[in-house]
Amino acid sequence: MMGLLTMMTAACNDEDGYSIGDIAVDWVTVHVEGDGVYSFVGDTWGTMFPAATSYWGYMPVEGERAFLRFNPLYDNYGGYDVGIKVEDIQPVLTKTIEAVNEDNESQFADHPTYLRNLWIGGGYLNVQFLQKSPANGPHRVSLVHQEGKPLLDEEGYAHLEYRYNSYGDTLNPPLKGMVCFNLNTILAENPKGIILRVNDAEDGKQFIRFNFDEVNKEKVLPSENIENEGSIK
């Protein structure tokens, strides 16, 4: 796992706020609060309101995940944890959990995928990966639950599967990608954790256990900024 990205400088000029030029980053969830008005909930920084911006023309999407680069300005800003100046926003593909059954199995496929980082943060399963360059159109990444099976097992774990459909593309070079899956339907059941089945191209099919008690004690924020480059859906 890569190291954490932290503020490059953290010193304040005075007791009222941060220094101009202090730069921080966070994985965030976007909230649309009105016509042209939006805010963020950061996995680390909490609620953030863009009191200023250097990133013009941004079209917010409710519930979308993003990698945010910003200058923190003031703590406890108008009811938010911090007021910020937005420096850069890189939206991340954001999806929900889908139901898989015999009729739609082929849509999701189960092709080997090159996983790099997986972590839970902000109520999302966040996945960084590599994929082959698409030739036939966008590839498909999915988080699925077997339809007809109980959401939680007897021990209180939710069983999910990470699926990848390459549509037969095998071209190089590989592209970096990222996707965030909203876990709200799972979290509403107060599970003990998640057992995730993956088909990793390097390590084969395996199960990864996420214990929420452990996840909540550790904030895992990769330091690399990943973009989807329009190659997945």
GROMACS .gro file of C-alpha atoms in nm:
model
  233
    1MET     CA    1   0.000   0.000   0.000
    2MET     CA    2   0.127   0.341  -0.093
    3GLY     CA    3   0.199   0.605   0.168
    4LEU     CA    4  -0.056   0.857   0.279
    5LEU     CA    5  -0.083   1.196   0.116
    6THR     CA    6  -0.076   1.467   0.377
    7MET     CA    7  -0.059   1.841   0.374
    8MET     CA    8   0.266   1.966   0.228
    9THR     CA    9   0.271   2.244   0.484
   10ALA     CA   10   0.057   2.271   0.794
   11ALA     CA   11   0.168   2.589   0.964
   12CYS     CA   12  -0.085   2.866   1.009
   13ASN     CA   13  -0.012   3.233   0.973
   14ASP     CA   14  -0.244   3.317   1.263
   15GLU     CA   15  -0.507   3.168   1.486
   16ASP     CA   16  -0.788   3.241   1.239
   17GLY     CA   17  -0.697   3.004   0.957
   18TYR     CA   18  -0.445   2.831   0.733
   19SER     CA   19  -0.178   2.981   0.512
   20ILE     CA   20  -0.246   3.056   0.148
   21GLY     CA   21  -0.063   2.787  -0.044
   22ASP     CA   22  -0.115   2.510   0.210
   23ILE     CA   23  -0.222   2.215  -0.006
   24ALA     CA   24  -0.414   1.909   0.112
   25VAL     CA   25  -0.583   1.619  -0.066
   26ASP     CA   26  -0.864   1.381   0.020
   27TRP     CA   27  -1.097   1.126  -0.131
   28VAL     CA   28  -1.441   1.289  -0.114
   29THR     CA   29  -1.809   1.236  -0.181
   30VAL     CA   30  -1.988   1.519  -0.362
   31HIS     CA   31  -2.315   1.664  -0.229
   32VAL     CA   32  -2.529   1.898  -0.441
   33GLU     CA   33  -2.700   2.146  -0.210
   34GLY     CA   34  -2.872   2.367  -0.465
   35ASP     CA   35  -2.839   2.524  -0.807
   36GLY     CA   36  -2.463   2.558  -0.852
   37VAL     CA   37  -2.402   2.503  -0.480
   38TYR     CA   38  -2.216   2.195  -0.364
   39SER     CA   39  -2.000   2.064  -0.082
   40PHE     CA   40  -1.781   1.763  -0.007
   41VAL     CA   41  -1.752   1.502   0.264
   42GLY     CA   42  -1.390   1.393   0.287
   43ASP     CA   43  -1.280   1.055   0.417
   44THR     CA   44  -1.029   1.239   0.636
   45TRP     CA   45  -1.123   1.607   0.651
   46GLY     CA   46  -1.498   1.571   0.710
   47THR     CA   47  -1.745   1.821   0.565
   48MET     CA   48  -1.593   2.085   0.338
   49PHE     CA   49  -1.747   2.392   0.177
   50PRO     CA   50  -1.576   2.553  -0.127
   51ALA     CA   51  -1.558   2.915  -0.015
   52ALA     CA   52  -1.332   2.984  -0.315
   53THR     CA   53  -1.218   2.794  -0.622
   54SER     CA   54  -0.951   2.783  -0.891
   55TYR     CA   55  -1.139   2.505  -1.070
   56TRP     CA   56  -1.407   2.662  -1.289
   57GLY     CA   57  -1.682   2.491  -1.484
   58TYR     CA   58  -1.722   2.196  -1.248
   59MET     CA   59  -2.059   2.020  -1.278
   60PRO     CA   60  -2.127   1.841  -0.947
   61VAL     CA   61  -2.305   1.507  -0.940
   62GLU     CA   62  -2.478   1.401  -0.620
   63GLY     CA   63  -2.304   1.107  -0.455
   64GLU     CA   64  -2.013   1.102  -0.698
   65ARG     CA   65  -1.669   1.023  -0.562
   66ALA     CA   66  -1.370   1.239  -0.648
   67PHE     CA   67  -1.007   1.304  -0.569
   68LEU     CA   68  -0.990   1.659  -0.433
   69ARG     CA   69  -0.689   1.886  -0.413
   70PHE     CA   70  -0.755   2.197  -0.206
   71ASN     CA   71  -0.626   2.478   0.011
   72PRO     CA   72  -0.788   2.463   0.358
   73LEU     CA   73  -0.886   2.812   0.469
   74TYR     CA   74  -1.081   2.804   0.796
   75ASP     CA   75  -1.196   2.546   1.048
   76ASN     CA   76  -1.562   2.540   1.158
   77TYR     CA   77  -1.672   2.735   0.853
   78GLY     CA   78  -2.047   2.806   0.844
   79GLY     CA   79  -2.140   2.473   0.996
   80TYR     CA   80  -1.885   2.275   0.795
   81ASP     CA   81  -1.570   2.123   0.938
   82VAL     CA   82  -1.356   2.336   0.709
   83GLY     CA   83  -1.388   2.604   0.443
   84ILE     CA   84  -1.161   2.544   0.143
   85LYS     CA   85  -1.035   2.680  -0.184
   86VAL     CA   86  -1.069   2.414  -0.453
   87GLU     CA   87  -0.756   2.365  -0.660
   88ASP     CA   88  -0.847   2.053  -0.859
   89ILE     CA   89  -1.128   1.795  -0.874
   90GLN     CA   90  -1.089   1.461  -1.049
   91PRO     CA   91  -1.420   1.269  -1.056
   92VAL     CA   92  -1.407   0.893  -1.006
   93LEU     CA   93  -1.644   0.639  -1.159
   94THR     CA   94  -1.908   0.577  -0.891
   95LYS     CA   95  -2.144   0.278  -0.896
   96THR     CA   96  -2.387   0.085  -0.677
   97ILE     CA   97  -2.412  -0.284  -0.589
   98GLU     CA   98  -2.595  -0.485  -0.855
   99ALA     CA   99  -2.778  -0.818  -0.843
  100VAL     CA  100  -2.641  -1.103  -1.053
  101ASN     CA  101  -2.846  -1.404  -1.165
  102GLU     CA  102  -2.849  -1.670  -1.436
  103ASP     CA  103  -3.009  -1.433  -1.688
  104ASN     CA  104  -2.758  -1.148  -1.659
  105GLU     CA  105  -2.444  -1.342  -1.562
  106SER     CA  106  -2.280  -1.286  -1.902
  107GLN     CA  107  -2.313  -0.906  -1.874
  108PHE     CA  108  -2.086  -0.896  -1.570
  109ALA     CA  109  -1.847  -1.174  -1.680
  110ASP     CA  110  -1.564  -1.275  -1.445
  111HIS     CA  111  -1.245  -1.198  -1.634
  112PRO     CA  112  -0.913  -1.176  -1.447
  113THR     CA  113  -0.834  -0.824  -1.330
  114TYR     CA  114  -0.512  -0.657  -1.217
  115LEU     CA  115  -0.601  -0.523  -0.875
  116ARG     CA  116  -0.370  -0.274  -0.710
  117ASN     CA  117  -0.542  -0.126  -0.403
  118LEU     CA  118  -0.872  -0.198  -0.233
  119TRP     CA  119  -1.001  -0.017   0.075
  120ILE     CA  120  -1.320   0.096   0.240
  121GLY     CA  121  -1.358   0.466   0.310
  122GLY     CA  122  -1.640   0.718   0.313
  123GLY     CA  123  -1.900   0.441   0.293
  124TYR     CA  124  -1.755   0.313  -0.036
  125LEU     CA  125  -1.548   0.020  -0.153
  126ASN     CA  126  -1.266   0.193  -0.341
  127VAL     CA  127  -1.073  -0.007  -0.601
  128GLN     CA  128  -0.763   0.087  -0.800
  129PHE     CA  129  -0.664  -0.142  -1.084
  130LEU     CA  130  -0.492  -0.183  -1.420
  131GLN     CA  131  -0.673  -0.293  -1.735
  132LYS     CA  132  -0.592  -0.367  -2.097
  133SER     CA  133  -0.641  -0.085  -2.345
  134PRO     CA  134  -0.998  -0.097  -2.479
  135ALA     CA  135  -1.056  -0.160  -2.848
  136ASN     CA  136  -1.421  -0.266  -2.851
  137GLY     CA  137  -1.553  -0.001  -2.614
  138PRO     CA  138  -1.547   0.074  -2.240
  139HIS     CA  139  -1.481  -0.220  -2.012
  140ARG     CA  140  -1.721  -0.297  -1.729
  141VAL     CA  141  -1.639  -0.320  -1.358
  142SER     CA  142  -1.909  -0.425  -1.113
  143LEU     CA  143  -1.974  -0.511  -0.753
  144VAL     CA  144  -2.245  -0.777  -0.735
  145HIS     CA  145  -2.449  -0.977  -0.490
  146GLN     CA  146  -2.594  -1.317  -0.580
  147GLU     CA  147  -2.968  -1.263  -0.623
  148GLY     CA  148  -3.183  -1.483  -0.404
  149LYS     CA  149  -2.918  -1.537  -0.138
  150PRO     CA  150  -2.932  -1.372   0.207
  151LEU     CA  151  -2.747  -1.040   0.221
  152LEU     CA  152  -2.561  -1.144   0.538
  153ASP     CA  153  -2.430  -1.486   0.639
  154GLU     CA  154  -2.471  -1.639   0.985
  155GLU     CA  155  -2.164  -1.457   1.113
  156GLY     CA  156  -2.289  -1.119   0.995
  157TYR     CA  157  -2.068  -1.076   0.687
  158ALA     CA  158  -2.198  -0.951   0.353
  159HIS     CA  159  -2.078  -1.160   0.059
  160LEU     CA  160  -2.002  -0.960  -0.257
  161GLU     CA  161  -1.816  -1.024  -0.582
  162TYR     CA  162  -1.597  -0.790  -0.783
  163ARG     CA  163  -1.658  -0.858  -1.153
  164TYR     CA  164  -1.469  -0.743  -1.461
  165ASN     CA  165  -1.579  -0.768  -1.825
  166SER     CA  166  -1.297  -0.693  -2.072
  167TYR     CA  167  -1.518  -0.771  -2.375
  168GLY     CA  168  -1.227  -0.970  -2.517
  169ASP     CA  169  -0.979  -0.682  -2.535
  170THR     CA  170  -0.618  -0.792  -2.490
  171LEU     CA  171  -0.429  -0.489  -2.617
  172ASN     CA  172  -0.146  -0.310  -2.441
  173PRO     CA  173  -0.032  -0.085  -2.281
  174PRO     CA  174  -0.236  -0.119  -1.962
  175LEU     CA  175  -0.436   0.176  -1.832
  176LYS     CA  176  -0.485   0.284  -1.472
  177GLY     CA  177  -0.841   0.290  -1.345
  178MET     CA  178  -1.044   0.347  -1.032
  179VAL     CA  179  -1.400   0.282  -0.925
  180CYS     CA  180  -1.591   0.348  -0.601
  181PHE     CA  181  -1.892   0.136  -0.506
  182ASN     CA  182  -2.158   0.279  -0.276
  183LEU     CA  183  -2.213   0.043   0.018
  184ASN     CA  184  -2.523   0.211   0.163
  185THR     CA  185  -2.749  -0.093   0.110
  186ILE     CA  186  -2.497  -0.313   0.290
  187LEU     CA  187  -2.420  -0.070   0.573
  188ALA     CA  188  -2.793  -0.031   0.646
  189GLU     CA  189  -2.790  -0.393   0.765
  190ASN     CA  190  -2.512  -0.321   1.019
  191PRO     CA  191  -2.285  -0.603   0.900
  192LYS     CA  192  -1.978  -0.724   1.083
  193GLY     CA  193  -1.786  -0.677   0.759
  194ILE     CA  194  -1.760  -0.777   0.395
  195ILE     CA  195  -1.617  -1.087   0.233
  196LEU     CA  196  -1.523  -0.992  -0.121
  197ARG     CA  197  -1.459  -1.247  -0.394
  198VAL     CA  198  -1.215  -1.134  -0.664
  199ASN     CA  199  -1.057  -1.292  -0.970
  200ASP     CA  200  -0.710  -1.143  -0.964
  201ALA     CA  201  -0.492  -1.194  -1.273
  202GLU     CA  202  -0.182  -1.243  -1.059
  203ASP     CA  203  -0.315  -1.421  -0.749
  204GLY     CA  204  -0.619  -1.602  -0.890
  205LYS     CA  205  -0.966  -1.626  -0.741
  206GLN     CA  206  -0.967  -1.542  -0.372
  207PHE     CA  207  -1.171  -1.393  -0.092
  208ILE     CA  208  -1.078  -1.074   0.087
  209ARG     CA  209  -1.223  -1.004   0.431
  210PHE     CA  210  -1.299  -0.651   0.551
  211ASN     CA  211  -1.370  -0.626   0.924
  212PHE     CA  212  -1.544  -0.296   0.985
  213ASP     CA  213  -1.408  -0.262   1.339
  214GLU     CA  214  -1.057  -0.270   1.195
  215VAL     CA  215  -1.137  -0.052   0.894
  216ASN     CA  216  -1.288   0.220   1.109
  217LYS     CA  217  -0.965   0.245   1.310
  218GLU     CA  218  -0.745   0.288   1.004
  219LYS     CA  219  -0.778   0.547   0.730
  220VAL     CA  220  -0.620   0.414   0.413
  221LEU     CA  221  -0.560   0.682   0.152
  222PRO     CA  222  -0.339   0.593  -0.148
  223SER     CA  223  -0.097   0.863  -0.251
  224GLU     CA  224  -0.135   0.816  -0.627
  225ASN     CA  225  -0.399   1.007  -0.821
  226ILE     CA  226  -0.579   0.759  -1.047
  227GLU     CA  227  -0.798   0.845  -1.344
  228ASN     CA  228  -1.033   0.620  -1.540
  229GLU     CA  229  -0.939   0.781  -1.874
  230GLY     CA  230  -1.288   0.706  -2.008
  231SER     CA  231  -1.215   0.338  -2.050
  232ILE     CA  232  -1.461   0.177  -1.810
  233LYS     CA  233  -1.830   0.200  -1.734
   0.00000   0.00000   0.00000
